[in-house]
Coordinates of C-alpha atoms in Angstrom, one line a residue:
G1 CA -6.5 26.1 42.8
V2 CA -9.6 24.0 43.4
A3 CA -9.4 20.5 41.5
I4 CA -12.8 19.3 41.4
L5 CA -12.1 15.5 40.9
M6 CA -14.0 12.5 41.2
A7 CA -12.9 10.7 44.6
A8 CA -15.7 7.8 43.8
E9 CA -13.8 4.4 43.7
A10 CA -16.6 2.3 42.9
D11 CA -20.1 2.7 41.8
F12 CA -22.5 4.3 43.8
A13 CA -24.6 2.4 45.6
N14 CA -27.5 3.0 48.3
C15 CA -26.7 2.8 52.1
H16 CA -28.9 0.4 53.1
A17 CA -31.6 -1.0 52.0
G18 CA -35.2 0.3 50.5
Q19 CA -33.2 3.1 49.7
N20 CA -33.4 4.2 46.1
F21 CA -31.1 6.7 45.4
T22 CA -29.6 7.3 42.2
G23 CA -25.9 8.9 43.2
Y24 CA -23.7 10.7 46.1
I25 CA -25.0 13.5 47.4
D26 CA -22.6 14.4 49.6
H27 CA -18.9 15.6 47.5
I28 CA -15.1 16.2 49.0
L29 CA -13.4 19.3 47.4
L30 CA -10.0 19.8 47.6
S31 CA -7.2 22.5 46.8
R32 CA -5.1 21.3 44.0
S33 CA -2.0 20.0 46.6
L34 CA -4.6 18.3 48.7
A35 CA -5.2 16.0 45.9
A36 CA -1.9 14.7 45.1
R37 CA -1.9 13.4 48.7
Q38 CA -5.2 11.5 48.5
V39 CA -4.2 7.8 49.4
P40 CA -4.8 5.9 46.3
G41 CA -8.0 3.7 47.2
S42 CA -8.9 5.5 50.6
F43 CA -12.6 6.5 49.2
H44 CA -15.5 5.3 51.6
R45 CA -18.6 5.4 53.0
V46 CA -19.6 5.4 56.7
T47 CA -22.3 2.8 56.8
F48 CA -24.7 2.1 59.1
D49 CA -27.0 -0.9 60.0
T50 CA -30.2 -1.3 58.3
Q51 CA -32.0 -1.9 62.1
D52 CA -29.9 0.8 63.8
A53 CA -30.5 3.5 61.0
L54 CA -33.9 2.6 61.1
R55 CA -34.1 2.4 65.1
R56 CA -32.3 5.5 65.6
K57 CA -33.3 7.8 62.7
L58 CA -30.1 7.8 61.8
S59 CA -29.4 10.0 58.2
D60 CA -30.4 8.4 55.3
H61 CA -27.5 8.7 53.3
C62 CA -23.9 7.8 54.0
P63 CA -21.4 10.5 54.0
V64 CA -17.9 9.9 51.9
A65 CA -14.3 9.9 53.2
L66 CA -11.0 9.4 51.9
D67 CA -7.9 9.5 53.9
L68 CA -4.5 12.1 53.1
I69 CA -1.3 11.6 53.7
P70 CA 0.8 13.8 56.3
A71 CA 2.2 17.0 55.0
P72 CA 5.8 16.2 55.5

């Protein structure tokens, strides 16, 4: 089965100045076996420097990621 877990381990913050989003728009779905292999404290967002985001017209949100312990 699939376990739906809140992987975010920190309060939400916008990716860069000038944004006023109120929560994550990306999610990570894992099977129960993969969820058991999540590295504690590994949740993070891929962030961009504000000037790079504006100059290069990067996405207005930051993707989320986490690390998993490799299978034996």
